[in-house]
Short mmCIF file of C-alpha atoms in Angstrom, two decimals:
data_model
loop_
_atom_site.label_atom_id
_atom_site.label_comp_id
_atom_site.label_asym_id
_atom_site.label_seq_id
_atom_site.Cartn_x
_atom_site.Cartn_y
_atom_site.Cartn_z
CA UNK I 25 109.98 94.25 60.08
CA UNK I 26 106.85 92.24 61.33
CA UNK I 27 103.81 94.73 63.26
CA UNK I 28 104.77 95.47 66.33
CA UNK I 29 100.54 96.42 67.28
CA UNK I 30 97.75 94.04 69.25
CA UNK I 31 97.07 90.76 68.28
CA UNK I 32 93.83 89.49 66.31
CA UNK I 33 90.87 89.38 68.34
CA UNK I 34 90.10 85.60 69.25
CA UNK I 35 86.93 84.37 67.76
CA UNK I 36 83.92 84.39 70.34
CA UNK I 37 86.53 86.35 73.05
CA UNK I 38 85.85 90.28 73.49
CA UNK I 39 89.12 92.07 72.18
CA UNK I 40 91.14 93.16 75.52
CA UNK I 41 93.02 96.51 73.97
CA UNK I 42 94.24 98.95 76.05
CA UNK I 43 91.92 101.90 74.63
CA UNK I 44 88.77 98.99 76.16
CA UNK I 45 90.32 98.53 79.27
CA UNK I 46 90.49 102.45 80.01
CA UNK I 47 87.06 102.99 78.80
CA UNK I 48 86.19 100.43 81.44
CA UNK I 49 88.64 101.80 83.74
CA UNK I 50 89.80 98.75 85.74
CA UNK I 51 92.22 100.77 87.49
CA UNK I 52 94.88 99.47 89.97
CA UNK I 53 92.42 101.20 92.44
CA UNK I 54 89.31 99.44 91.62
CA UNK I 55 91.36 96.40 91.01
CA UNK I 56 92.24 96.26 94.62
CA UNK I 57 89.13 97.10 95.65
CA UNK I 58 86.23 95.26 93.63
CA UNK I 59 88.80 92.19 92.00
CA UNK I 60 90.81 91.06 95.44
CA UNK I 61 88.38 88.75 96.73
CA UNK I 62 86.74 87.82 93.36
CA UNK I 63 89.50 87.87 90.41
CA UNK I 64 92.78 86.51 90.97
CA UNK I 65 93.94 88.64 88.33
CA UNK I 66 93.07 92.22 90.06
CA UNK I 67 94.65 90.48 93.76
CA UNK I 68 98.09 89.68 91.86
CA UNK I 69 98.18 93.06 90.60
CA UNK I 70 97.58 95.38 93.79
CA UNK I 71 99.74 92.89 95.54
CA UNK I 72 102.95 93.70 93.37
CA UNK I 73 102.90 97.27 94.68
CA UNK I 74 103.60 99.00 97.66
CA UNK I 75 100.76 101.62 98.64
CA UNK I 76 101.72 104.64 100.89
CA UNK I 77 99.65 106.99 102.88
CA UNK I 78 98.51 109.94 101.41
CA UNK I 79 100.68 112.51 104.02
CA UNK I 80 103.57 110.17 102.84
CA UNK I 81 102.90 110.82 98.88
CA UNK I 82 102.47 114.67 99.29
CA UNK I 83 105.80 114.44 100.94
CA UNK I 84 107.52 112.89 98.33
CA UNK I 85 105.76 115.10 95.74
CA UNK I 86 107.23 118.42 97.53
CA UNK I 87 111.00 116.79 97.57
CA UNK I 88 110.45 116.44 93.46
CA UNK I 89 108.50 120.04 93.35
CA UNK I 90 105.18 118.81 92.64
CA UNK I 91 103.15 122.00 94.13
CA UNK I 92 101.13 120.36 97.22
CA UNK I 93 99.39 121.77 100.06
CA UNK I 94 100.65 122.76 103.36
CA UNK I 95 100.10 119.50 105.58
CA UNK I 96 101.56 117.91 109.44
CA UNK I 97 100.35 114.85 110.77
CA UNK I 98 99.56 113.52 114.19
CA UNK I 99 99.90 109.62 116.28
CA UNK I 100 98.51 111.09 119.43
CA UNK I 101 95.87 113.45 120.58
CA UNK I 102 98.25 115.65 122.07
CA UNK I 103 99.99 116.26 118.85
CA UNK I 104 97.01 117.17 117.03
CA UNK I 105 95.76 119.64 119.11
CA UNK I 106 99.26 121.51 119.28
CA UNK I 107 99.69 120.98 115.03
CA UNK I 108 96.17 122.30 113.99
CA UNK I 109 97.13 125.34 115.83
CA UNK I 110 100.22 125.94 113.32
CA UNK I 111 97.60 126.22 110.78
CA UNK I 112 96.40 129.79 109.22
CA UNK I 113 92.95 130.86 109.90
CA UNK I 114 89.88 129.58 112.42
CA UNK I 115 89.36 126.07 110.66
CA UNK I 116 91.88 123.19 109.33
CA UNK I 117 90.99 119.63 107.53
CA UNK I 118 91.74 116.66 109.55
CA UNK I 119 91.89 112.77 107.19
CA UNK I 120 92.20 109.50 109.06
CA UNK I 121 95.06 107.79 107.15
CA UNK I 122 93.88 104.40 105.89
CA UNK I 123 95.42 102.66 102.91
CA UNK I 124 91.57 102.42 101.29
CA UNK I 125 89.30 104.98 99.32
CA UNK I 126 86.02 106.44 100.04
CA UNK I 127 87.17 107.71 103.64
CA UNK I 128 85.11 110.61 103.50
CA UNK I 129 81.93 108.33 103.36
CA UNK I 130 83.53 105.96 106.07
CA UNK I 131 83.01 104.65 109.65
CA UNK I 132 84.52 103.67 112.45
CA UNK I 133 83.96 101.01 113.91
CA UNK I 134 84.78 101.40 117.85
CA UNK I 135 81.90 104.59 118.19
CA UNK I 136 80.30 104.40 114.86
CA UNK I 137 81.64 107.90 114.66
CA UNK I 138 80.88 108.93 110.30
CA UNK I 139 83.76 110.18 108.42
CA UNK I 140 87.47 110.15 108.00
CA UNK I 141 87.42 113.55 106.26
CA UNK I 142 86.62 116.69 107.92
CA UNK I 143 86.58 120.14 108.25
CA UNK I 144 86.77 121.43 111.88
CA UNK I 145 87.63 124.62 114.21
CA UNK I 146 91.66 124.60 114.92
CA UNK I 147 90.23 123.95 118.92
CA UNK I 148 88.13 120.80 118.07
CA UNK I 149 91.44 118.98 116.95
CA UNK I 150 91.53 117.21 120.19
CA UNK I 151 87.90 116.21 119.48
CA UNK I 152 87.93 114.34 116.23
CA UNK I 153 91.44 112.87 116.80
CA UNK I 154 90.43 111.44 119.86
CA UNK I 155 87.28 109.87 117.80
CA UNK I 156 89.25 109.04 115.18
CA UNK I 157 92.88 107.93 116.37
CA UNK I 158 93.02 103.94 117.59
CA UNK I 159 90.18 103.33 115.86
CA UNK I 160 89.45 101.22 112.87
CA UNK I 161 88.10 103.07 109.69
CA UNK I 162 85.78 100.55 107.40
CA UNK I 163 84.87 101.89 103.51
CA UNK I 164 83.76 100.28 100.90
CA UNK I 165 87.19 99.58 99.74
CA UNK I 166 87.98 97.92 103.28
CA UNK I 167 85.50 95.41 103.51
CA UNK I 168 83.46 94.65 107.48
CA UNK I 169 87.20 94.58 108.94
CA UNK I 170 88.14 97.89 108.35
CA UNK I 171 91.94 99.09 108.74
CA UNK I 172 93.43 100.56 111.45
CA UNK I 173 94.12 104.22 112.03
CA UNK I 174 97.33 105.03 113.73
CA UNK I 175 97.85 109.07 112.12
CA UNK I 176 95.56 111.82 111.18
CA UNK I 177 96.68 114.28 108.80
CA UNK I 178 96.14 117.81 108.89
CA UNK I 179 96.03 119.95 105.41
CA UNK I 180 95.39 123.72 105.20
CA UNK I 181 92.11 124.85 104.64
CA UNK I 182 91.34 126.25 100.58
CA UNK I 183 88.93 126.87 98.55
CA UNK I 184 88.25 124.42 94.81
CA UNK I 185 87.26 126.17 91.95
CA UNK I 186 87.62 123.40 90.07
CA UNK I 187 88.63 119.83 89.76
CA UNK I 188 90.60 117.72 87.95
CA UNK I 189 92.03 114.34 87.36
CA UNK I 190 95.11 112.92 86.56
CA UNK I 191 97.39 109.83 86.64
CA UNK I 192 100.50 108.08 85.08
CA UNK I 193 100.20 104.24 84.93
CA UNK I 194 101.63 101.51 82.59
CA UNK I 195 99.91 100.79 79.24
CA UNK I 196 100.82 97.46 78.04
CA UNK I 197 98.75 98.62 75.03
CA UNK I 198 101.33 101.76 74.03
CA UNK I 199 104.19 99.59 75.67
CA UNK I 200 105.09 102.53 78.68
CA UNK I 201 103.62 104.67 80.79
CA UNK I 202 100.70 106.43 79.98
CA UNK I 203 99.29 109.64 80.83
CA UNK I 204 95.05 109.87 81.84
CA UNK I 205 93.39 112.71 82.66
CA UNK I 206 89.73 114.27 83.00
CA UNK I 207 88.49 117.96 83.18
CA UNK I 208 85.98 116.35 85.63
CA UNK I 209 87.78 115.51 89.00
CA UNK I 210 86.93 115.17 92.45
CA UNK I 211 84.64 112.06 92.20
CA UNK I 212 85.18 108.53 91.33
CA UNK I 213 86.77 108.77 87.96
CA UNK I 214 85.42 105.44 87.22
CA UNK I 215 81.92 106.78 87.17
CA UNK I 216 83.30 109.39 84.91
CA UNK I 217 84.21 106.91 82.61
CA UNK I 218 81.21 104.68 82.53
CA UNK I 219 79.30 107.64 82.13
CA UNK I 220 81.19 109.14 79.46
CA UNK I 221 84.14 107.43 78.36
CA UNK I 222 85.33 110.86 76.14
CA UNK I 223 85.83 112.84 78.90
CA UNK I 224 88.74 110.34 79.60
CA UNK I 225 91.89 111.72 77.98
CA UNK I 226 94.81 109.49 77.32
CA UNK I 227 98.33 110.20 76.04
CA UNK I 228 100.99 107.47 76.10
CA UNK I 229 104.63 108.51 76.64
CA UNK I 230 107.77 107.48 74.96
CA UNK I 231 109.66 106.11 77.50
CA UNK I 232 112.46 105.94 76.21
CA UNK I 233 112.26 109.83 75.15
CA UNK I 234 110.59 110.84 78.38
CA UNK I 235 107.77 113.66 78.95
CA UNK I 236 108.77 116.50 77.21
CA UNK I 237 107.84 120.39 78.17
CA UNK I 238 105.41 120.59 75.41
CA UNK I 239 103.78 116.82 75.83
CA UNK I 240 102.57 118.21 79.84
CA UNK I 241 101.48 121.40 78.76
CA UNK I 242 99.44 119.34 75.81
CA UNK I 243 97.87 117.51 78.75
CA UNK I 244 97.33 120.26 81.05
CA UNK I 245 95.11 122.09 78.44
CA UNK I 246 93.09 119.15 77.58
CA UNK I 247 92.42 118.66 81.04
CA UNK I 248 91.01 122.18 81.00
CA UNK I 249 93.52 124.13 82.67
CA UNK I 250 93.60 127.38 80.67
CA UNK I 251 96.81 130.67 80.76
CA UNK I 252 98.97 130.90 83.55
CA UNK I 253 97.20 127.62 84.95
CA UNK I 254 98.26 125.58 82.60
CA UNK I 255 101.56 126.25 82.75
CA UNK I 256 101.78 125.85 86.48
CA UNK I 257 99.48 122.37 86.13
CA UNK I 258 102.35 121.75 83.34
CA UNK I 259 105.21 121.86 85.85
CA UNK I 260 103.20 119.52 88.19
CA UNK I 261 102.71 117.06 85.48
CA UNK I 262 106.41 116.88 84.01
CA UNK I 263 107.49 116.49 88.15
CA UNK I 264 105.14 113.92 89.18
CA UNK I 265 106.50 112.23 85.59
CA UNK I 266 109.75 112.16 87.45
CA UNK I 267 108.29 110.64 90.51
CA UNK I 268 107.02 108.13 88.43
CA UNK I 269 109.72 106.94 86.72
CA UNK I 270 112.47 107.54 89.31
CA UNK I 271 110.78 106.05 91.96
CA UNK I 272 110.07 102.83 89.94
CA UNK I 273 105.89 103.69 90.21
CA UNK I 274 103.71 101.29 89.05
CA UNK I 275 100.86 104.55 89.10
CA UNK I 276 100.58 107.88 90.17
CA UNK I 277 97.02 109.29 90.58
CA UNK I 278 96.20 112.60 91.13
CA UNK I 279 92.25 113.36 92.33
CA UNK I 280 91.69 116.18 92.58
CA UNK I 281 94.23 117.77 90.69
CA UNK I 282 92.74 121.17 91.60
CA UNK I 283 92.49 124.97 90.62
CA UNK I 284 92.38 127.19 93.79
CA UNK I 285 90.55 130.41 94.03
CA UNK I 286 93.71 132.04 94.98
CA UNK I 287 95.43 130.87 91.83
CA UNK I 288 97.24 128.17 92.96
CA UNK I 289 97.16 124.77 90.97
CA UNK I 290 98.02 121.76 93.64
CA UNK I 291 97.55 118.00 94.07
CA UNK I 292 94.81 117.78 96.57
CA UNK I 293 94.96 113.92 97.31
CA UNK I 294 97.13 111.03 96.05
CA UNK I 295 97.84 107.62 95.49
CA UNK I 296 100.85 106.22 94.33
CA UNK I 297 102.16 102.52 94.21
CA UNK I 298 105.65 101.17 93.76
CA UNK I 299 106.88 98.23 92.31
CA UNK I 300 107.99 95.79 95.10
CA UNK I 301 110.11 93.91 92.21
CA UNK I 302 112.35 97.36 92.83
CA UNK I 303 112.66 97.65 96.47
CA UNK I 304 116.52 97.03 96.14
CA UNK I 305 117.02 100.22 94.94
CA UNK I 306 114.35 102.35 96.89
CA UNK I 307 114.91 100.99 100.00
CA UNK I 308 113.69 104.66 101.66
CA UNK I 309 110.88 104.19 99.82
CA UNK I 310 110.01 100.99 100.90
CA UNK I 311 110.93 101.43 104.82
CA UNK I 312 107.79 103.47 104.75
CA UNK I 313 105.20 100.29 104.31
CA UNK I 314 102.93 100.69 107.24
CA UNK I 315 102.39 96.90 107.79
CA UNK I 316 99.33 97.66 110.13
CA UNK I 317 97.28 98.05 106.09
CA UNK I 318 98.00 94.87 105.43
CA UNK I 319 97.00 91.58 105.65
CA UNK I 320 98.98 89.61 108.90
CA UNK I 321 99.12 86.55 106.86
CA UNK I 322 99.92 88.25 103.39
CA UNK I 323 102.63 89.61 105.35
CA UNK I 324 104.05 86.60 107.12
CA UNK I 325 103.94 85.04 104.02
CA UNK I 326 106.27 88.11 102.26
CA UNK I 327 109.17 86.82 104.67
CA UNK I 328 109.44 84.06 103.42
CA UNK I 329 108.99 85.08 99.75
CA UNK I 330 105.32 82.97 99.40
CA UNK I 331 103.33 83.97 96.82
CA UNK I 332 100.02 84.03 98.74
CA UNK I 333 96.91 85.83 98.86
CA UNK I 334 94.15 85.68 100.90
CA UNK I 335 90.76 84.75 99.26
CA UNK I 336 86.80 84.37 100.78
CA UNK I 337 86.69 80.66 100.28
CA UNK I 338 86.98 77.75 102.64
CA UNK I 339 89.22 75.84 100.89
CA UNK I 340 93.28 76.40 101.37
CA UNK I 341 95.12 75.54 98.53
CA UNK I 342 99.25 75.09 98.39
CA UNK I 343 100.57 74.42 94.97
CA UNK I 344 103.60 75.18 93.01
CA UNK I 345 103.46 77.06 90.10
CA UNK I 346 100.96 80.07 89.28
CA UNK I 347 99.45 78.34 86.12
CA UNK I 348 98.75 75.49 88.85
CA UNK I 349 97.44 77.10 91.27
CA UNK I 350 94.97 79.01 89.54
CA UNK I 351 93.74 75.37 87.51
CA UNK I 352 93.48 74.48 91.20
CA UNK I 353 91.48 77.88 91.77
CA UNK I 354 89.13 77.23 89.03
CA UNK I 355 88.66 73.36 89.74
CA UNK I 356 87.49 73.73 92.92
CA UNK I 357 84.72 76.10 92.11
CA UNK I 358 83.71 74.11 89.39
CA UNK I 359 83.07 71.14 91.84
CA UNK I 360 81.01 73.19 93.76
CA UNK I 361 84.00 74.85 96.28
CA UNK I 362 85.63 78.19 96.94
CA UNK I 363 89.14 78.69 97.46
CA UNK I 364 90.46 80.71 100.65
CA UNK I 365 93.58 81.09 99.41
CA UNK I 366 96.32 81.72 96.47
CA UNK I 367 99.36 80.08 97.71
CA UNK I 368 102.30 79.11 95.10
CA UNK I 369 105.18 77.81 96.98
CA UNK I 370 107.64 78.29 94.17
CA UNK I 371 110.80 76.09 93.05
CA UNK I 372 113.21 77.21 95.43
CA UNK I 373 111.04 76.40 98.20
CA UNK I 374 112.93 74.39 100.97
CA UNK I 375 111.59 72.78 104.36
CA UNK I 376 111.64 76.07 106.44
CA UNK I 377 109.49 77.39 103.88
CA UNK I 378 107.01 74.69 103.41
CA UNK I 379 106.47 74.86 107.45
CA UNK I 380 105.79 78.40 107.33
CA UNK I 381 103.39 78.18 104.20
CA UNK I 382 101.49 75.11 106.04
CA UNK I 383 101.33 77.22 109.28
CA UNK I 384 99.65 80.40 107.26
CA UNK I 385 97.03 78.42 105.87
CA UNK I 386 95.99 76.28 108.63
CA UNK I 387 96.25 79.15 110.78
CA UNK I 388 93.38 81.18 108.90
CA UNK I 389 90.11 80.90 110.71
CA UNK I 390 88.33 80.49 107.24
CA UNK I 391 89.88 77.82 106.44
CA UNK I 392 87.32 74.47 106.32
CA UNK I 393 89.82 72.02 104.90
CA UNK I 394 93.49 71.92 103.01
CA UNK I 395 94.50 71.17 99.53
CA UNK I 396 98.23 70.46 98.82
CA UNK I 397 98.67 69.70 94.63
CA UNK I 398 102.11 69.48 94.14
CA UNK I 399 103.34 68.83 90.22
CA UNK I 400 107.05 67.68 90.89
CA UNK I 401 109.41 69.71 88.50
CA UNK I 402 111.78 71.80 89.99
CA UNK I 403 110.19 71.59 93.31
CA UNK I 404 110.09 68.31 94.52
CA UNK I 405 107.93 66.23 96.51
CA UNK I 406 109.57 64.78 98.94
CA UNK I 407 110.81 68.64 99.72
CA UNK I 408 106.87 69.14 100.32
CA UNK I 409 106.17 66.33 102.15
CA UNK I 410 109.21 66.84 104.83
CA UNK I 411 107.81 70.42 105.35
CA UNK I 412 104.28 69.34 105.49
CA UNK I 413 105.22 66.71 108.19
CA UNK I 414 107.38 69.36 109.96
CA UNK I 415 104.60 71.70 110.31
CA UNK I 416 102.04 69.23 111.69
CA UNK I 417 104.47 68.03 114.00
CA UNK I 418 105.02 71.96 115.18
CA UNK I 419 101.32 73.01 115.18
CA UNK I 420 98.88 69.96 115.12
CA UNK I 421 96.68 69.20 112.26
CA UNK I 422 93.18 70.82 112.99
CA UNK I 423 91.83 70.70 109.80
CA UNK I 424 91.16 67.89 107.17
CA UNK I 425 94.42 67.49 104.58
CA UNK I 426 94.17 66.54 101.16
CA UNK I 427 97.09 65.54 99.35
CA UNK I 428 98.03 64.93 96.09
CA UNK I 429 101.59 64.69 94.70
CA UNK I 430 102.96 63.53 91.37
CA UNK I 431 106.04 64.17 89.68
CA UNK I 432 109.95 64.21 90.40
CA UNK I 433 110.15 62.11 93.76
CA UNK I 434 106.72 61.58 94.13
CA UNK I 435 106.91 57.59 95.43
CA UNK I 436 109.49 58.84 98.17
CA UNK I 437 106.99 61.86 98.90
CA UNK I 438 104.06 59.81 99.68
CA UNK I 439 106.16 57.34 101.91
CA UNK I 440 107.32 60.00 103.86
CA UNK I 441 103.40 61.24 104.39
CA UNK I 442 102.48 57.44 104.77
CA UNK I 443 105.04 56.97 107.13
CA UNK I 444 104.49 59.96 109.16
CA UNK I 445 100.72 58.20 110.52
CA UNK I 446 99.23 61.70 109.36
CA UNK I 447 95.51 61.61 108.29
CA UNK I 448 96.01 62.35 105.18
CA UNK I 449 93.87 62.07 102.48
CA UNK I 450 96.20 60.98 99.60
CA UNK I 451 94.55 60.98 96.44
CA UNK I 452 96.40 61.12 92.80
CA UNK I 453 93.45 62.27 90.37
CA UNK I 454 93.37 65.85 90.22
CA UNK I 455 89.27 65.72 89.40
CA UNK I 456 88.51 63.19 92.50
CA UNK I 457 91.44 65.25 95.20
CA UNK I 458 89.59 69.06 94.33
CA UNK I 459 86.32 66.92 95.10
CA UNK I 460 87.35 65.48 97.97
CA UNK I 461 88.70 69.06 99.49
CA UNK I 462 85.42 70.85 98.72
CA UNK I 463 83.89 67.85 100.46
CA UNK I 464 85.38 67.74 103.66
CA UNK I 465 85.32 71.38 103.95
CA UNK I 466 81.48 71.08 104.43
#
């Protein structure tokens, strides 16, 4: 039978192999982080998965037997100060919850108050809740806006001896999930990497075979666990396996994975995504988004099943088709624009849905000026131009309209914009209509 392995490296093109990509380590983490408002690429892919809070993960770990720590949360100052009081001992760690690394070295924004992570006394819970609840934490993952933080989590207070790292993600390199992990934890692993892309271990998993006994305890040791340890880091492993493939995970990540100095082995801190493509089937799951994370528009648009994503440009775009849209993308910087927006309207889109995609994008304060580039296959364009017309008539037009349509329809499109007394810019050339968006938007 033909090779199943990567294709030949294109001449002039680095090679993009999966063993490059983890030395790099453009994790789903950094690629929602450092990619979402630069690389289309790194947006689509944090989009696709539902994030949950870290109190929320540890919970799901215990139900699969994933050894945790002992943790309660709190939405009101008056729960906080009656939970940290459950805890053992004089002190207990309080974390904001914030869909968004580097909380420890965050701020808030209301009081300027530094931290989401702390260790206090069990009868200062009322203290830093009260700084911390209501507020809006901002990290370098968040960007100037920040997100919102409506619970505090409380965790048991224990002492690291050391620190680990470990997560389960796809590999389209090994075709299935694959297994990284580091005897150096407790930092940003991506650091780790750059600075020493051995101590990165990788170990790709039949999928269709599963993660045997032997294949965790494998890992476990080369992530430094050593004895008992290992075997107890080996249980962990195999069960957050589970979670990842039962739960339809698009990663698991595990940092710290720690080492106690009472001889416990537990997940310290987690973050998991799920597949949206499989909320049909983990519906509990899913009921747990906490839509206050997310984007307002991003999640107007969900409802209504728009592929869009909010960029830093000042140009809106609306287009059909992915490939489109990101020619659009690309075009516009190229004459000297920025996009604000990836918006494909897809081929089942009707009027309804044209409205609500015009509304989204004209509603976005960024926004300088509009760009509808409609190819006319599947989705036609007199489809787009009722719902165009629909949703100026509804909400005004406030913002200068480019349009250009060709395809199926497109003569009875444009009459229906021509008729409507709109001030539209109707242009046909693909080259002139990206100009005349980036123009206007100026």
């Amino acid at each position: 039978s033909a090779s199943t392995g990567p294709p030949p490296p294109v001449p002039g093109r680095p090679p993009l192999v999966a063993a490059a990509m983890f030395a790099a380590v453009p994790f789903i983490r950094a690629a929602a982080a450092n990619s979402r408002r630069g690389a289309l690429a790194g947006a689509l892919g944090a989009r696709r998965h539902l994030s949950l809070h870290e109190y929320q993960s540890l919970a799901l770990f215990q139900d699969f037997g994933v050894a945790v720590p002992k943790i309660a949360v709190a939405h009101s100052v008056t729960e906080a100060t009656e939970i940290a009081k459950g805890f053992p001992g004089d002190e207990v760690v309080i974390k904001t919850q914030v869909l968004a690394g580097g909380r420890g070295l965050g701020h808030f924004k209301e009081n300027n108050f530094q931290g989401g992570v702390h260790i206090i006394k069990k009868d200062k819970a009322s203290e830093f809740a009260e700084k911390m609840l209501g507020k809006t934490l901002v990290t370098k993952q968040t960007g100037a806006a920040g997100k919102p933080c409506n619970v505090v989590m409380f965790a048991e207070k224990f002492q690291i001896k050391t620190e680990k790292y470990f997560a389960i993600l796809m590999d389209r390199g090994s075709g299935g999930p694959i297994m990284i992990g580091s005897k150096t934890g407790g930092t940003s692993i991506e650091d780790i990497a750059a600075k020493d892309p051995s101590a990165i271990v990788k170990s790709p998993v039949d999928i269709m075979e599963g993660l045997s006994s032997a294949q965790a305890k494998e890992m476990a040791v080369k992530m430094g666990f050593e004895g008992a340890k290992a075997d107890a880091a080996a249980v962990s492993i195999e069960n957050l396996y589970k979670v990842f493939i039962e739960c339809d995970c698009t990663m698991v990540e595990i940092n710290p994975f720690a080492e106690l100095t009472d001889g416990r082995v537990i997940v310290c801190d987690a973050k998991v995504g799920f597949d949206d493509n499989a909320e049909f089937r983990q519906m509990a799951i899913h009921d747990k988004r906490d839509m206050s994370q997310e984007d307002p528009q991003e999640v107007e648009a969900k409802k209504y099943d728009l592929n869009y994503i909010k960029l830093d440009g000042s140009v809106a775009c609306m287009v059909n088709g992915a490939g489109l849209a990101m020619s659009t993308m690309d075009l516009l910087a190229l004459v000297g624009g920025s996009p604000a927006n990836f918006l494909d309207v897809g081929g089942a889109a009707n009027k309804d849905t044209i409205c609500a995609a015009f509304k989204i994008i004209q509603g976005d304060p960024d926004v300088k000026s509009i760009f509808i580039n409609i190819f006319g296959g599947i989705m036609r364009c007199d489809v787009i131009a009722d719902g165009v017309v629909a949703a100026v008539k509804e909400v005004g037009l406030t913002k200068p309209l480019v349009v250009r349509l060709v395809g199926t329809n497109v003569e009875l499109g444009k009459k229906i914009i021509q008729d409507s007394g709109l001030p539209v810019f109707a242009i046909s050339d693909f080259s002139e209509a990206a100009q005349k968006a980036v123009d206007v938007a100026k």
